[in-house]
Coordinates of N, CA and C in Angstrom, one line a residue:
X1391 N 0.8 -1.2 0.0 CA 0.0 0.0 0.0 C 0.9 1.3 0.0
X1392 N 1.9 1.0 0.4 CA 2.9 2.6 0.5 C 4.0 2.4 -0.4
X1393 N 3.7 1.9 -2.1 CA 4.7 1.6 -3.0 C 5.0 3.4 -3.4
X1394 N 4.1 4.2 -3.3 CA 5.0 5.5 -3.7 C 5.4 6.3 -2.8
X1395 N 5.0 6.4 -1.7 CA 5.7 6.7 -0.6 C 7.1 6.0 -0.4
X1396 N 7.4 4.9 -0.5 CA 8.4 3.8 -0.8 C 9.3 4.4 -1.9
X1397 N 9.0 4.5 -2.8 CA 9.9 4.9 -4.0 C 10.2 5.8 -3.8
X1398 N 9.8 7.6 -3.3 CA 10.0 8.0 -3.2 C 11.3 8.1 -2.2
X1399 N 10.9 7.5 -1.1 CA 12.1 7.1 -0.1 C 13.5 7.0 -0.3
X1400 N 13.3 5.6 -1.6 CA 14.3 5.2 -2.4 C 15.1 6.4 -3.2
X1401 N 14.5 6.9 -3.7 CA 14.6 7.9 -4.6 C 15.6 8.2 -3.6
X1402 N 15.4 9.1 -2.8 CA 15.4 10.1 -1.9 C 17.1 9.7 -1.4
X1403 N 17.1 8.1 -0.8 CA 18.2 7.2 -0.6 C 19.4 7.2 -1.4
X1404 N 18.9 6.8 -2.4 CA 19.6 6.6 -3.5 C 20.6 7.2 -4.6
X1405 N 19.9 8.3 -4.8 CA 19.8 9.9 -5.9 C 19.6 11.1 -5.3
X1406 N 18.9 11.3 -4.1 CA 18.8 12.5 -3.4 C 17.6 13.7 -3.9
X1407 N 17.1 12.9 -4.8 CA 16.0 13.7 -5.2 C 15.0 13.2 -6.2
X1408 N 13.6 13.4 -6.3 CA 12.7 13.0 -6.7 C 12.0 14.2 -7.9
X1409 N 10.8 13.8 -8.8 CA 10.1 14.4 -9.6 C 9.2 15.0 -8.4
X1410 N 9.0 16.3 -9.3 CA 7.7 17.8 -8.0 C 6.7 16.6 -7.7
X1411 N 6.0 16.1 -9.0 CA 4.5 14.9 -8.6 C 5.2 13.9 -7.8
X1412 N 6.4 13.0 -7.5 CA 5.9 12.3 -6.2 C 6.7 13.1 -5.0
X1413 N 7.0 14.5 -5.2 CA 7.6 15.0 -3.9 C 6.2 15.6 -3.2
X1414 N 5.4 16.1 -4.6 CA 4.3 16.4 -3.7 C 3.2 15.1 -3.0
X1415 N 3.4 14.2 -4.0 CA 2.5 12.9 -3.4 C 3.1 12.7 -1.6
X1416 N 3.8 12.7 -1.7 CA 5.3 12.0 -0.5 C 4.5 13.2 0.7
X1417 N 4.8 14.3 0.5 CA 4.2 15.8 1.5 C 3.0 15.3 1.8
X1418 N 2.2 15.2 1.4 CA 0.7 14.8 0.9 C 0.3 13.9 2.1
X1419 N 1.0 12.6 1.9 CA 1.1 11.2 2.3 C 1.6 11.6 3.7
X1420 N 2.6 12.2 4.2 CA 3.4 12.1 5.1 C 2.7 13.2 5.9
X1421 N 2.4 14.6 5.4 CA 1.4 15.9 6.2 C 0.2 14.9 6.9
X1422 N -1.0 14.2 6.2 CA -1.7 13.7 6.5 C -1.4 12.4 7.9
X1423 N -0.7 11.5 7.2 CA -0.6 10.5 8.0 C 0.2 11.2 9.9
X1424 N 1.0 11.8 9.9 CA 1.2 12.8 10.9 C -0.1 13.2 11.4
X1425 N -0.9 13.7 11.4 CA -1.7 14.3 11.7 C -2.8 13.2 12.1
X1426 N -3.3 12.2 11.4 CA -3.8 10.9 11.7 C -3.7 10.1 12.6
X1427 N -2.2 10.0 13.1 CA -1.6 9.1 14.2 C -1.5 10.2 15.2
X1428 N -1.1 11.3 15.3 CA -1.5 12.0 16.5 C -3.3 12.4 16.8
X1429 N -3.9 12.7 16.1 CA -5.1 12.5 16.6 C -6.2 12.3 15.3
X1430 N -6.7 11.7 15.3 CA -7.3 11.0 14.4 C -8.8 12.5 14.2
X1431 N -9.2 13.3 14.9 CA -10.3 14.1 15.2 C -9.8 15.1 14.4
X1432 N -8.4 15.7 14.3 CA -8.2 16.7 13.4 C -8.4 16.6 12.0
X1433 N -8.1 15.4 11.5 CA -8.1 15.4 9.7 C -9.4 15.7 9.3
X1434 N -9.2 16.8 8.3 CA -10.4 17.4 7.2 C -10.1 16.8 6.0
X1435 N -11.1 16.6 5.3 CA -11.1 16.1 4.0 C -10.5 15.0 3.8
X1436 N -10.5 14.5 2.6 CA -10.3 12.9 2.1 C -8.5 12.9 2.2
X1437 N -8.6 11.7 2.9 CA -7.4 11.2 3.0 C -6.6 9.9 2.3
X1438 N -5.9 10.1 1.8 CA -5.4 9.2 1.0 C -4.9 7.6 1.6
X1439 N -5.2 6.9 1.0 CA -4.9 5.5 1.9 C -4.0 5.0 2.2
X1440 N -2.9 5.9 1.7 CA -1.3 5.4 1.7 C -0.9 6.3 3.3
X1441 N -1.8 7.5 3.6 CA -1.4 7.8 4.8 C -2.4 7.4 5.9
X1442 N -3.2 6.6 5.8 CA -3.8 5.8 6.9 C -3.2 4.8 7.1
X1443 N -2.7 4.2 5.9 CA -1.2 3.3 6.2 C 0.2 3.4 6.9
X1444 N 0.4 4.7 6.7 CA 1.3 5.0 7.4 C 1.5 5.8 8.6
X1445 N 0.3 6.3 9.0 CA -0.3 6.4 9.9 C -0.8 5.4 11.5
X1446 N -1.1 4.2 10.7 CA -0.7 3.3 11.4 C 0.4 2.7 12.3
X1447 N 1.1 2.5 11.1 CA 2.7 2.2 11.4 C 3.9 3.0 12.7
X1448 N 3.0 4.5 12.2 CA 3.9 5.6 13.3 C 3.1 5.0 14.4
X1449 N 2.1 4.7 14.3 CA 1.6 4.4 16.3 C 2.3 3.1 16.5
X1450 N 2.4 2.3 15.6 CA 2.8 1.0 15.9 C 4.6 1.0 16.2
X1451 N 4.9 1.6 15.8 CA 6.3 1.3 15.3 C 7.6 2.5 15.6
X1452 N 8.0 3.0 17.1 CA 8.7 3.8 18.0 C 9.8 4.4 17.0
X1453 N 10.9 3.3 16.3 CA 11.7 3.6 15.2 C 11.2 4.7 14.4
X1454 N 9.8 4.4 13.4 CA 9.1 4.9 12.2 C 9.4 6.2 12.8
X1455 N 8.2 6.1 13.7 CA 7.7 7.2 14.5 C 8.7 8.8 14.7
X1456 N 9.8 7.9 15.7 CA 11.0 9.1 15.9 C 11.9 9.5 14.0
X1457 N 12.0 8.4 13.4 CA 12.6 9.2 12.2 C 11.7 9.8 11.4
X1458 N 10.3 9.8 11.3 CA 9.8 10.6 10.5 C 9.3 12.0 11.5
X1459 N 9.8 11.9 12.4 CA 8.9 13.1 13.5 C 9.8 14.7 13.3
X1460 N 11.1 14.4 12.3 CA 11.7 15.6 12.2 C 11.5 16.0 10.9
X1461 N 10.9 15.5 10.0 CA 10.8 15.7 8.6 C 9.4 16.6 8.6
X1462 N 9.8 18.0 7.9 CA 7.9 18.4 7.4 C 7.6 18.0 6.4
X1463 N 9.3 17.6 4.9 CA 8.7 17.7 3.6 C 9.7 16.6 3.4
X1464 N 9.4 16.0 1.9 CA 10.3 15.6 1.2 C 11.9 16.8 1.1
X1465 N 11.7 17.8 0.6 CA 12.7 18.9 0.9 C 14.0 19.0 2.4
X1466 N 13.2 18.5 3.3 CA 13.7 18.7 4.7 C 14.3 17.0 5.0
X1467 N 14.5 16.4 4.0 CA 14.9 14.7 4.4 C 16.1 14.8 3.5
X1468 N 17.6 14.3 4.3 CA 18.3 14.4 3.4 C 18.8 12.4 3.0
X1469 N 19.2 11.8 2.1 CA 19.3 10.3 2.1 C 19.5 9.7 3.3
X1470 N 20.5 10.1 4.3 CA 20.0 8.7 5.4 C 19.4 8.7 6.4
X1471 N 18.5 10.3 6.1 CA 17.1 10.0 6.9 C 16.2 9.0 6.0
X1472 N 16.3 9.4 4.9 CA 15.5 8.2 4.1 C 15.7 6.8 3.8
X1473 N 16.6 6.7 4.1 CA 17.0 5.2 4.7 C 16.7 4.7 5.7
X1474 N 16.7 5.5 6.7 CA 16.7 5.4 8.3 C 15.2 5.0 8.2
X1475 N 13.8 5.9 7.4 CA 12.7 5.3 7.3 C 12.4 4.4 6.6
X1476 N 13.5 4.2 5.5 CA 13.0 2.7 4.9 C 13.3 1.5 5.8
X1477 N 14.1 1.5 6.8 CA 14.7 0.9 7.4 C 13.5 0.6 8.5
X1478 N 13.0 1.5 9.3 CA 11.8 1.6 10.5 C 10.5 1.1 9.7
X1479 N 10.3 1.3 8.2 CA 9.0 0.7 7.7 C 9.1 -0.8 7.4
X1480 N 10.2 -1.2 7.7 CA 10.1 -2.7 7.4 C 9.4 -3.3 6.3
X1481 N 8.7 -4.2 6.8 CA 7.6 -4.8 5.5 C 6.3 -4.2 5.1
X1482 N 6.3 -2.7 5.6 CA 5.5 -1.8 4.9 C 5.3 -1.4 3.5
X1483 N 7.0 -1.2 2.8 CA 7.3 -0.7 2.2 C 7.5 -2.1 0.9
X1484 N 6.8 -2.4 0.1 CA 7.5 -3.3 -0.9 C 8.9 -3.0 -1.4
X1485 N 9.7 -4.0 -1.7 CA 11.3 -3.8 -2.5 C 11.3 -3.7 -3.9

């Protein structure tokens, strides 16, 4: 369920940078699901399924949680913070 949040990661890993459409999908995904796992009562409007997914995982998962808790954007992640989350998403993330 989180294959472009995933890629993007990779991307991110890998190359250090991504296309505007999945940097903004990634913001999107990651603004939302933030706000989801901290309180489920604030989200307005339709939420995309990749951050209910990942949203999940931050309550589940202390690692996920603390590396993604410093990031606001794709912009503000430099590669081995994106590793560090591909790493905390475990088998979230397809290979």
């Amino acid at each position: 369920m989180l294959e472009l949040f995933g890629l993007a990661l990779r991307l991110v890993s890998d190359k250090g940078s991504v296309s505007p459409q999945l940097a903004e999908h990634f913001d999107t995904v990651l603004r939302q699901a933030k706000v989801l796992a901290k309180d489920p009562s604030q989200v307005q409007g339709q939420i995309s399924p990749q951050a209910v997914q990942l949203a999940r995982r931050l309550r589940e998962v202390t690692a996920l949680r603390d590396a993604v808790d410093p990031i606001s954007d794709i912009a503000s992640m430099t590669p081995a913070m994106a590793a560090q989350i591909l790493n905390s998403l475990g088998e979230g993330v397809a290979p």
